[in-house]
Coordinates of C-alpha atoms in Angstrom, one line a residue:
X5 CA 108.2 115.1 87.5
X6 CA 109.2 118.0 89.3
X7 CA 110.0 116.7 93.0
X8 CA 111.3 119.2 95.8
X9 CA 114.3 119.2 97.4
X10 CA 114.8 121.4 100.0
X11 CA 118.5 122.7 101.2
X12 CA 119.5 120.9 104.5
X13 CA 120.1 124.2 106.1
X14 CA 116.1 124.6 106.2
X15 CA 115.4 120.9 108.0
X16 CA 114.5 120.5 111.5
X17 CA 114.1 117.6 113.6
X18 CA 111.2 118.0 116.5
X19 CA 110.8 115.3 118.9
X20 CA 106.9 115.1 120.1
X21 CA 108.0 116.6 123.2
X22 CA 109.6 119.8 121.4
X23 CA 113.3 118.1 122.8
X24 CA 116.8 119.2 121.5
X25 CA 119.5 117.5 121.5
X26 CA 121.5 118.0 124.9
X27 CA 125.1 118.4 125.4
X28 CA 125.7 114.4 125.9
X29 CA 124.2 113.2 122.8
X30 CA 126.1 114.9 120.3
X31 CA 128.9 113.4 118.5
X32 CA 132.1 114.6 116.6
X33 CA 131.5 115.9 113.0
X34 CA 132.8 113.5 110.9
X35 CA 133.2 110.3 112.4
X36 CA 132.3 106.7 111.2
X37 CA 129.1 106.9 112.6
X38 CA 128.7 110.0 110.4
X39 CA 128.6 113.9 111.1
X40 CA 126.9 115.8 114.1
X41 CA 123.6 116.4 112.0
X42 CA 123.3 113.3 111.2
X43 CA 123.5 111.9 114.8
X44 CA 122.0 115.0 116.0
X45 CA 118.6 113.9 113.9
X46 CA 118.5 110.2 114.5
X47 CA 118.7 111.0 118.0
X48 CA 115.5 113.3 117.7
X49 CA 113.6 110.2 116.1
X50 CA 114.4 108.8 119.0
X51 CA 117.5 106.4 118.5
X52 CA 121.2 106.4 119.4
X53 CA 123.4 106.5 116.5
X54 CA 125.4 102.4 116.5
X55 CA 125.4 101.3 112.8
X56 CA 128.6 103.2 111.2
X57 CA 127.5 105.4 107.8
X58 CA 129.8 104.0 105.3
X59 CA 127.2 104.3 102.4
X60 CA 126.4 106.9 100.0
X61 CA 123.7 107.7 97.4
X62 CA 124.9 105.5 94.9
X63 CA 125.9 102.3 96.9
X64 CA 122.5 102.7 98.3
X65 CA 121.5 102.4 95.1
X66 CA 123.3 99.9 93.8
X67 CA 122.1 97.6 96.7
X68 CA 118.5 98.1 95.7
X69 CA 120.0 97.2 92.3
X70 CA 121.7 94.0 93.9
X71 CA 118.5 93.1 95.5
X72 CA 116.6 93.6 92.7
X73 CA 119.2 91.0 90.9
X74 CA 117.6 91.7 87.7
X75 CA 118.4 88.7 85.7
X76 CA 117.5 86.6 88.2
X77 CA 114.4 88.3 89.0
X78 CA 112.9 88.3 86.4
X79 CA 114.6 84.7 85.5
X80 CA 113.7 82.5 88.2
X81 CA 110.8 82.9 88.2
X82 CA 110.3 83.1 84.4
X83 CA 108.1 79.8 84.1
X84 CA 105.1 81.9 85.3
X85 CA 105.7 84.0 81.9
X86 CA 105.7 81.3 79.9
X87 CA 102.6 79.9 81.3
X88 CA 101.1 83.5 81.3
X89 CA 101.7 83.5 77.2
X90 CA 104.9 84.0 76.2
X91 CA 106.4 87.6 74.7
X92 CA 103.7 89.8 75.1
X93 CA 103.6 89.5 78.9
X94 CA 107.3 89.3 79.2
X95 CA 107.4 92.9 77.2
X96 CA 104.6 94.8 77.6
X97 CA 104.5 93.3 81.3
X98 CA 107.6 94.3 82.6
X99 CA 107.0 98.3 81.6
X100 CA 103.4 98.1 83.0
X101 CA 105.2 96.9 86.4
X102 CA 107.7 99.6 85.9
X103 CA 105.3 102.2 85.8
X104 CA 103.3 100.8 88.9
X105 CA 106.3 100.1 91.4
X106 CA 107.5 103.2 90.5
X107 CA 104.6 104.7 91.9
X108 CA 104.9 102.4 95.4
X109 CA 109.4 103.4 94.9
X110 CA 107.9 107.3 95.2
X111 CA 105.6 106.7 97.6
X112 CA 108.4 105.3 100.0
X113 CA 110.8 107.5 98.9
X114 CA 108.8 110.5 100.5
X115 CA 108.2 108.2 103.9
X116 CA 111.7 107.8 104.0
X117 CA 112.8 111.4 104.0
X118 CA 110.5 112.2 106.5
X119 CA 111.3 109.5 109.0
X120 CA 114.8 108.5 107.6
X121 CA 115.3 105.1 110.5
X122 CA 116.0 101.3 110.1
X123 CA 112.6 100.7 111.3
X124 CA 111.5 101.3 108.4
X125 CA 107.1 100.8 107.3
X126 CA 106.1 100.5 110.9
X127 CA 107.5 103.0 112.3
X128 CA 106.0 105.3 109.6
X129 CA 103.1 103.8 110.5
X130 CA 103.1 104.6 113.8
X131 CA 103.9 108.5 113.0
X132 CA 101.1 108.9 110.9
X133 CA 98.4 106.9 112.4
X134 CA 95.9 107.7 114.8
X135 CA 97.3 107.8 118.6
X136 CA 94.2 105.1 119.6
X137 CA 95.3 102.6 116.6
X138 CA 99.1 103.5 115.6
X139 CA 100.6 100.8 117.9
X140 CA 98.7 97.9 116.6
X141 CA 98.7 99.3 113.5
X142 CA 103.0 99.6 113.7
X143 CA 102.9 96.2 115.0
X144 CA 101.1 94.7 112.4
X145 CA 103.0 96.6 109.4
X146 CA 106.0 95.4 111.8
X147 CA 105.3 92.0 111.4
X148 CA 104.0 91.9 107.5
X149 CA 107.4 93.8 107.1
X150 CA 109.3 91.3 108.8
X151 CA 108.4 88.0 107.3
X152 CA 108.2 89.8 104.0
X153 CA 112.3 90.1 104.7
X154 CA 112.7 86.6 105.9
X155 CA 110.2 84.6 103.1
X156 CA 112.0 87.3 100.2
X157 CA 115.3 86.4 101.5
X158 CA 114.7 83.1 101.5
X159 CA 113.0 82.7 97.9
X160 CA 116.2 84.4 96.7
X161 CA 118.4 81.8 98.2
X162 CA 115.7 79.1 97.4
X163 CA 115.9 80.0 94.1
X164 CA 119.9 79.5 93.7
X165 CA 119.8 76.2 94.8
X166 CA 117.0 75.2 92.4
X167 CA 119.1 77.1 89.7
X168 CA 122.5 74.6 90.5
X169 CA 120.0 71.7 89.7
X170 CA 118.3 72.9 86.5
X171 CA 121.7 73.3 85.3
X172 CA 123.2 70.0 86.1
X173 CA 119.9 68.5 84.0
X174 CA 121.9 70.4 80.9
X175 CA 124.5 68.1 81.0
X176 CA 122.7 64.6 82.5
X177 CA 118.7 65.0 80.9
X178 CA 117.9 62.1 83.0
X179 CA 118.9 63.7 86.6
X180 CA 116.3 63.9 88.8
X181 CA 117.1 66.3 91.8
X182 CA 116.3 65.1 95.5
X183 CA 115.1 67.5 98.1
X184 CA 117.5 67.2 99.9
X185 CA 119.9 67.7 97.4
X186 CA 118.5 71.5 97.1
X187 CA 118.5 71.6 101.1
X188 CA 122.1 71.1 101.2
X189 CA 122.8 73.9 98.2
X190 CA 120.2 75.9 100.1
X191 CA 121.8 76.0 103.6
X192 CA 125.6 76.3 102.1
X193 CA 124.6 79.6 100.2
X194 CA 122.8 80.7 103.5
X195 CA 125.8 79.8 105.9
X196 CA 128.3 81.4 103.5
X197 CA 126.0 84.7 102.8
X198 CA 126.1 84.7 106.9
X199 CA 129.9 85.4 107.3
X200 CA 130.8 87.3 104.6
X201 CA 127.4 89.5 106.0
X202 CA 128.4 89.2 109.7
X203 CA 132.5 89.7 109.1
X204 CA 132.6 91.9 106.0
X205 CA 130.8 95.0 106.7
X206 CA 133.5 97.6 105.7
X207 CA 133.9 95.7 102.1
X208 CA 129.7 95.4 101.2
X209 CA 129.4 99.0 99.8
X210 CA 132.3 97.7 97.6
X211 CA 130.4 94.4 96.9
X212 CA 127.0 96.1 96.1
X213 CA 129.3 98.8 93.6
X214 CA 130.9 95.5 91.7
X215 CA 127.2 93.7 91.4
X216 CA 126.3 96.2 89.9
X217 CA 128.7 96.7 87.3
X218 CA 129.2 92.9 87.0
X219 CA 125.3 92.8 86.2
X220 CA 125.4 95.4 83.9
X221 CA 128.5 93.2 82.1
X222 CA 126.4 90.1 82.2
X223 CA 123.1 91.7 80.4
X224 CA 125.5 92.7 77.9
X225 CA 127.4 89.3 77.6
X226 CA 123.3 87.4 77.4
X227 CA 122.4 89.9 74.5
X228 CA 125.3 89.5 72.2
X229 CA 125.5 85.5 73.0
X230 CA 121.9 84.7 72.5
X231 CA 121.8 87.6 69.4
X232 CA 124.5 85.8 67.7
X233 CA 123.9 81.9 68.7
X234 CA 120.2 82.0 68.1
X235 CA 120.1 78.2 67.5
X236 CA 116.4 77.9 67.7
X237 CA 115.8 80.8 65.3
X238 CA 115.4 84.7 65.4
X239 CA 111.7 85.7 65.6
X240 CA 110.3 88.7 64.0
X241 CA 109.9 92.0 65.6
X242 CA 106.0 91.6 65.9
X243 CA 106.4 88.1 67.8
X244 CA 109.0 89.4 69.4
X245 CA 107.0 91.8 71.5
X246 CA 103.6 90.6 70.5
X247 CA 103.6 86.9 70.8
X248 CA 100.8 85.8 73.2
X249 CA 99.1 82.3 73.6
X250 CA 96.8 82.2 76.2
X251 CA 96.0 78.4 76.4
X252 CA 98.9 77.3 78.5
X253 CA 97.7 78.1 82.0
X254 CA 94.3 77.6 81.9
X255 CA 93.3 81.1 82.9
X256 CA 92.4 82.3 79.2
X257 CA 93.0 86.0 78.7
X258 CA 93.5 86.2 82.4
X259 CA 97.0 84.6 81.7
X260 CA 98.6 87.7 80.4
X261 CA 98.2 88.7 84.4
X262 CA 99.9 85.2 85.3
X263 CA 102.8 86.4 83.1
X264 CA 103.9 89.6 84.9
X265 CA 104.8 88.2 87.8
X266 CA 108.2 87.6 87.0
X267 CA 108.4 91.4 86.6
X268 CA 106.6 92.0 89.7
X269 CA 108.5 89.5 91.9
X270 CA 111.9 91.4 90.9
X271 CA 111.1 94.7 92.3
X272 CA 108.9 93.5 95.0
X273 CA 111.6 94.0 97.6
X274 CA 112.5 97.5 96.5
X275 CA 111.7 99.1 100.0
X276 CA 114.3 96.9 101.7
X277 CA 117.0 99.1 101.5
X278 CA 114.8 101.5 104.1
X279 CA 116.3 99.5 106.4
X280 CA 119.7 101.0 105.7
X281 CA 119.0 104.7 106.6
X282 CA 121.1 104.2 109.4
X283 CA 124.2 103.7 107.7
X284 CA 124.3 106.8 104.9
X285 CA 125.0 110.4 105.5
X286 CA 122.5 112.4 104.6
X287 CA 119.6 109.7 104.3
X288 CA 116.5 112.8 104.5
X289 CA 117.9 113.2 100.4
X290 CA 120.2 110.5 99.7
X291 CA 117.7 107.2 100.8
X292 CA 114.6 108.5 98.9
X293 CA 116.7 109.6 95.7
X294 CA 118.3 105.8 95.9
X295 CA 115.1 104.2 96.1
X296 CA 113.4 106.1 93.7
X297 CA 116.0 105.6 90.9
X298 CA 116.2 101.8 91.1
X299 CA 112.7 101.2 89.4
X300 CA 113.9 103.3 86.2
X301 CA 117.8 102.1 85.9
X302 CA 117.1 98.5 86.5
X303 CA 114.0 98.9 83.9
X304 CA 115.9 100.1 81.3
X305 CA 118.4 97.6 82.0
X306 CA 116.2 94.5 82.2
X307 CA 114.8 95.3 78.7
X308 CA 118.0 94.7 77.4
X309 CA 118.0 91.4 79.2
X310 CA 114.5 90.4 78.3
X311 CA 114.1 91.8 74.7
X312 CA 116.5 89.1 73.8
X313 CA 115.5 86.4 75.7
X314 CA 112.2 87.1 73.6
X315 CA 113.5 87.2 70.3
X316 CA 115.5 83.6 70.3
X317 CA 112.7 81.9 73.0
X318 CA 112.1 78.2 71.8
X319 CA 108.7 76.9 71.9
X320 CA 106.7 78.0 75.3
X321 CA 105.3 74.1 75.6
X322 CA 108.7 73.0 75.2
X323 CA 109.9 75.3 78.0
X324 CA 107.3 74.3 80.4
X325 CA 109.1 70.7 81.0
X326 CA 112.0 72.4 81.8
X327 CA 114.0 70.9 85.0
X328 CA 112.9 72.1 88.4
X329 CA 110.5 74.9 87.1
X330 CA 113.7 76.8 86.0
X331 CA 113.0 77.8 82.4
X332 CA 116.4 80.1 82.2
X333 CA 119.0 77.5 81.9
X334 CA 117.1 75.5 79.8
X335 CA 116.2 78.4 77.3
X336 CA 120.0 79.3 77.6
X337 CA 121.0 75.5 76.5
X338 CA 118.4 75.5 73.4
X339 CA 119.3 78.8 72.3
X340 CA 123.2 78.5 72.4
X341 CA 122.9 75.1 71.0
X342 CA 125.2 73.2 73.5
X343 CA 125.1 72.3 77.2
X344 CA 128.2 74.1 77.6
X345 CA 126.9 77.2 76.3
X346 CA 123.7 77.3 78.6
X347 CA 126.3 76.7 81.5
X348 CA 128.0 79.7 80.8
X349 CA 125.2 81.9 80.6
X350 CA 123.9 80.6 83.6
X351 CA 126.7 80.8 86.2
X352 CA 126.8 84.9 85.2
X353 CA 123.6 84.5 86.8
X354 CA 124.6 82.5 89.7
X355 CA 127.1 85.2 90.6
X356 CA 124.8 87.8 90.3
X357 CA 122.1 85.9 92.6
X358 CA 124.9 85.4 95.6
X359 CA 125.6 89.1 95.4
X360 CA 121.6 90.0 95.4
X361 CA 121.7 86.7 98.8
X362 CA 124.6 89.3 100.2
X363 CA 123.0 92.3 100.3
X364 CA 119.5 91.2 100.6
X365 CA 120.3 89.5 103.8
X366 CA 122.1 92.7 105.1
X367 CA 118.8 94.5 104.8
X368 CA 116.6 91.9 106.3
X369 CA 119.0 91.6 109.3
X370 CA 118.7 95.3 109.7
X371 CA 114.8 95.2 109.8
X372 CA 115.5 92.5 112.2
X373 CA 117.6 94.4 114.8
X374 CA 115.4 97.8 114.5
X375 CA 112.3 95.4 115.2
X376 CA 113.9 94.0 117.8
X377 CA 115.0 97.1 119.2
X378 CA 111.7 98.5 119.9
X379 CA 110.7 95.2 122.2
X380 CA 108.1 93.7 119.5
X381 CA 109.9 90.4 119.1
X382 CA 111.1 87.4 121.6
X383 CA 114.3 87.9 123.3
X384 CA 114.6 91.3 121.7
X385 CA 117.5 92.7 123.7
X386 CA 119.3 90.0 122.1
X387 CA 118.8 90.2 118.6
X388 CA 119.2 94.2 119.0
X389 CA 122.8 93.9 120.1
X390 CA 125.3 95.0 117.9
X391 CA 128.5 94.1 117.6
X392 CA 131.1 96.9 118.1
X393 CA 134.0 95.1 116.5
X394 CA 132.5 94.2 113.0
X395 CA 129.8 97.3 113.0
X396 CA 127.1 94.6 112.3
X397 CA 123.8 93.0 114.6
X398 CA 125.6 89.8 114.2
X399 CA 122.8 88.5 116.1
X400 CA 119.8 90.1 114.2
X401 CA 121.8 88.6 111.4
X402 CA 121.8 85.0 112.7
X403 CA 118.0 84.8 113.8
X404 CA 117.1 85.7 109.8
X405 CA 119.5 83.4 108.5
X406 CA 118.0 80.3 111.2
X407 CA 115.2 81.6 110.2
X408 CA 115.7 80.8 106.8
X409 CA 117.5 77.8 107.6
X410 CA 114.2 76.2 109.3
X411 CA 111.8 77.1 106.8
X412 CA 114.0 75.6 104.3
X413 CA 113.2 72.2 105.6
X414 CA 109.6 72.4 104.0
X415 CA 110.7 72.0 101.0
X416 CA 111.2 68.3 102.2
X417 CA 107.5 67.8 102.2
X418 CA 106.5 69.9 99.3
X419 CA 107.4 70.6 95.8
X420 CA 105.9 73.9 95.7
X421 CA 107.9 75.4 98.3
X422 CA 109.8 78.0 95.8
X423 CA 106.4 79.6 94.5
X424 CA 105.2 79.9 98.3
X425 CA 108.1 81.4 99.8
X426 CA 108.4 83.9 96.5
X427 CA 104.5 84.6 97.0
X428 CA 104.9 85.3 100.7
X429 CA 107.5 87.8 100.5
X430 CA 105.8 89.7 97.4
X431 CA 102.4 90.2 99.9
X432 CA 104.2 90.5 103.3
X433 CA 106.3 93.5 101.6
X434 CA 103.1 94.8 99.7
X435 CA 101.2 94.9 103.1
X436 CA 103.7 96.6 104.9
X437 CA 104.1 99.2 102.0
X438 CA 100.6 99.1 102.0
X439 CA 99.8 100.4 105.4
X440 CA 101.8 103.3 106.0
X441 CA 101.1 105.1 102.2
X442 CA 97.5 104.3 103.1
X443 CA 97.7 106.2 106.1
X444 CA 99.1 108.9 104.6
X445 CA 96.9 109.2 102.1
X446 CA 93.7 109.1 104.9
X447 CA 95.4 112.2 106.4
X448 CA 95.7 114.1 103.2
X449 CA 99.6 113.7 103.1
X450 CA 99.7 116.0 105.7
X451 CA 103.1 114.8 106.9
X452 CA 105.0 113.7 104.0
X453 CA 104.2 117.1 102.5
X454 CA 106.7 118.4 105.1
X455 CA 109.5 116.1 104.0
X456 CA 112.5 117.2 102.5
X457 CA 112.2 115.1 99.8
X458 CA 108.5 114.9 98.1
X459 CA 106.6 115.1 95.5
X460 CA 104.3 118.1 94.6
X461 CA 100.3 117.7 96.2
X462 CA 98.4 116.9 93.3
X463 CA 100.9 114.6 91.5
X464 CA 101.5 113.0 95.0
X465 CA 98.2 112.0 95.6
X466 CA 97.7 110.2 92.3
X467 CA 100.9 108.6 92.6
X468 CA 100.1 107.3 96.4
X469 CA 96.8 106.4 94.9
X470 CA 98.0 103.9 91.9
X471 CA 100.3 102.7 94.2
X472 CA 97.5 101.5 97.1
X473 CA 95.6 99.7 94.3
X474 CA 98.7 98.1 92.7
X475 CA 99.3 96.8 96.3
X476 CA 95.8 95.4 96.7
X477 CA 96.0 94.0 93.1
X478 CA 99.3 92.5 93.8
X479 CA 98.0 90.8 96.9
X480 CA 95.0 88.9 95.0
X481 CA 97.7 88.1 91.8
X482 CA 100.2 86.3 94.5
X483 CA 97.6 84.2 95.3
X484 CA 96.6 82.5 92.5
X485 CA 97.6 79.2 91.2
X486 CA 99.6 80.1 88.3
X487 CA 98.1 76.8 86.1
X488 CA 94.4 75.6 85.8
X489 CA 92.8 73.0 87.1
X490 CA 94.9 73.2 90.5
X491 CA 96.5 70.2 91.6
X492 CA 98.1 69.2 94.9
X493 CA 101.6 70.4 93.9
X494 CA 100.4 73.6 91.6
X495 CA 98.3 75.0 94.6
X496 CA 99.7 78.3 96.2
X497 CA 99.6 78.3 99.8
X498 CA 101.1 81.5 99.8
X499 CA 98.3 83.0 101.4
X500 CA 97.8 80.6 103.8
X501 CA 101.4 81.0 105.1
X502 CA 101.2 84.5 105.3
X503 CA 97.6 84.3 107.5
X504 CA 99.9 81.7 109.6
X505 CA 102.8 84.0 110.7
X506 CA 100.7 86.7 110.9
X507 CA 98.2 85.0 113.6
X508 CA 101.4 83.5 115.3
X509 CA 102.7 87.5 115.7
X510 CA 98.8 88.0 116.7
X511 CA 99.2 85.2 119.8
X512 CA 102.5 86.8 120.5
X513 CA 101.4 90.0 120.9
X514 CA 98.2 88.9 123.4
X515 CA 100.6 86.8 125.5
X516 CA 103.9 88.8 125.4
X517 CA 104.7 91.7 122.9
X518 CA 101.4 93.9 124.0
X519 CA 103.3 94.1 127.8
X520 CA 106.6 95.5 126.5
X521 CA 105.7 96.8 123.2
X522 CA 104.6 100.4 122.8
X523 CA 105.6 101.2 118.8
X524 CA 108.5 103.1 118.0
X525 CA 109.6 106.2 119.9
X526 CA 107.0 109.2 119.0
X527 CA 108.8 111.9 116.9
X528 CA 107.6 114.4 114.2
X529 CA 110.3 113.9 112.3
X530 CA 112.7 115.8 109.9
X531 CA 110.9 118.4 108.6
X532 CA 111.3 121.2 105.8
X533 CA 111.0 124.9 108.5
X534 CA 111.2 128.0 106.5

């Protein structure tokens, strides 16, 4: 596409004020907490460098990669393809999603190189906005931004334990899992994703490298088992990729929009690893070339994943009684012809969603801490400590996974809690993408045309463009009921949940946050000089 790079020697970083960096606030090349340019700029967006930079290009990407998880992804939620028609959506869907979160991965990806810091959407949305709105502007992207990290987080987690139970129903049809039960799997993932996040910092760049190759092992392992096994049959090419039946949700020909939210829900959460700019060298080229590569590798990937998974499907109306909404490890059983069979196929995919709980969590405690450390949550100075010892905001970390912890407990009340929390975290991150590539594209791009790492002017703009109306679109699509006529249990509150937080961040910002926050420090970031 033709994007610029610029050599490092030509970059500048320019505080508002016209500041360089003094005497006391540079550090040693080459040291943990990376070399003198690196501290040099993060100190001109107005930070002190404490997160060590043990990360690089590719275990950046291969986070997003983790994150993205995707046969789990796309899997757990793959009930809402089946309702949405079947093949056509789960083919033709997941490249028209590829093309359009590419556009949003781009758009970020120039954000990021000009403002290359942990806090991520709202701080670029303070930089760009007008001075008279830019702090409740950065406040509210802060906030969409944050529960999107907690609800996405928690959906991933969610999800594993509602996986465990769909797969027990392989062996013993007539189980019927208890609420609780998936509470109890649900808070043992958390508490465990917790220490190995809090105590294991040095070894997650190595964790992120082996999920991805251990992904990339299981899609191959799931083509060749259900290519040879096939116990249902081996449909033709045409229904293979064509196959759509648009009576199962209700929706009519709207369905085939139903059925591409699997594909949407597994890159929704692409911008997360933002939050980790803090801990590469390098991040003006290194963050934005991460994030824009992990739409297109883990696209070409999935359709090795989902191709087959068309191919052998069993009938859509016998998937939609499948245990627990899970339609994976029941397609798995059918198609391998043997409980055992479905088991195995499965727990590749349990593995592969604790790695994407790991390093998912990891970025949602970073957005925590660099919220926290600009004053806009309770008892910030608390959850903005870090601790020296392990490298890691240990406590940032522990309010997202209590966080998670509490919200869990809803699913005692309702049955539908899964499709809320995934919905939630889709819109809160879509809002807080939203915002700041709206901004920029209200000011003609005028900053992100100085980044280091952009995209030429006229292809910018009609990427940015796509990528606001995707966003809007995506907010309307997470809303929706997936099935027709709506029912107490198949209602999605999603939107209700996310008005909720968002007026509780409204009440705390009249009676607390509007006293001690004042949006991110002002910079004009890293900039191309020539």
């Amino acid at each position: 596409m033709g994007f610029e790079r610029v050599p490092e020697k030509n970059m500048a970083a320019i505080s508002a004020k016209g500041d360089k960096p003094t005497k006391e606030t540079r550090a040693p090349r080459d040291t943990e907490f990376g070399d003198v340019d690196d501290f040099q700029y993060l100190n001109l967006l107005g930070y002190k460098q404490e997160l060590k930079r043990n990360r690089s290009m590719f275990t950046l990407l291969f986070q997003s990669l983790a994150i993205a998880a995707i046969p789990y992804g796309f899997g757990g939620p793959l009930i809402s393809a089946v309702y949405g028609g079947g093949q056509l959506p789960m083919f033709l869907g997941w490249i028209m999603v590829l093309i359009l979160d590419e556009c949003i991965a781009l758009s970020l990806s120039e954000l990021a190189s000009r403002y290359p810091t942990s806090a991520g959407p709202y701080y670029w949305s303070f930089q760009l906005a007008s001075p008279k709105y830019r702090t409740v502007l950065s406040f509210i992207t802060g906030w969409s931004w944050l529960i999107g990290n907690w609800t996405i987080t928690l959906s991933v987690n969610f999800g594993f334990a509602s996986l465990v139970a769909a797969t027990v129903n392989l062996f013993r049809p007539d189980f019927i899992v208890q609420p609780w039960q998936l509470l109890l799997i649900f808070y043992a993932l958390c508490l465990l994703t917790f220490f190995i996040a809090a105590f294991g910092n040095r070894l997650l760049p190595m964790v992120d490298t082996i999920c991805a190759v251990f992904t990339a092992i299981s899609i191959l392992v799931t083509l060749i088992t259900l290519s040879v096994k096939a116990d249902v049959g081996r449909h033709s090419p045409s229904y293979t990729l064509g196959h759509y039946d648009p009576t199962l949700s209700g929706w009519g020909n709207f369905s085939f929009l139903i059925g591409i939210l699997p594909a949407a829900y597994t890159f929704s959460a692409i911008g997360m690893i933002s939050s980790m700019a803090e801990e590469c060298d390098k991040p003006t080229v290194k963050l934005p070339s991460a994030l824009s590569l992990c739409v297109p590798v883990g696209g070409i990937a999935g359709l090795f994943f989902i191709i087959p998974i068309c191919a052998t499907l069993p009938e859509l109306t016998d998937i939609l009684n499948a245990p627990v909404g899970q339609a994976l490890p029941y397609i798995f059983g059918r198609v391998t012809g043997s409980p055992g069979g479905g088991l195995a196929l499965t727990i590749l995919i349990f593995i592969i969603t604790f790695f994407c709980s790991i390093s998912i969590t990891v970025a949602a405690s970073r957005c925590t801490w660099a919220f926290a450390r600009d004053k806009a949550i309770p008892l910030a100075s608390t959850w903005s400590k870090v601790d020296e010892r392990h490298g890691t905001p240990i406590w940032a970390l522990g309010l997202t996974t209590a966080v998670q912890l509490l919200l869990g407990l809803i699913n005692l009340g309702s049955s539908s809690a899964f499709l809320a929390f995934v919905s939630v975290g889709v819109i809160s991150l879509a809002v807080s993408y939203g915002i700041p590539i709206a901004i920029s594209l209200v000011y003609r791009r005028r900053e992100v045309n100085k980044a280091q790492w952009r995209m030429p002017g006229g292809i910018g703009i009609v990427v940015n463009m796509i990528a606001v109306v995707w966003i809007l679109f995506e907010l309307v699509l997470f809303s929706l009921p997936t099935v027709l006529p709506v029912t107490g249990s198949s209602m999605n509150y999603a939107i209700v949940v996310f008005a909720g937080f968002m007026t509780l961040s409204a009440v705390w910002y009249s009676i607390g946050a509007r006293k001690v926050y004042r949006g991110p420090p002002e910079s004009d970031g890293l900039r191309v000089v020539s």
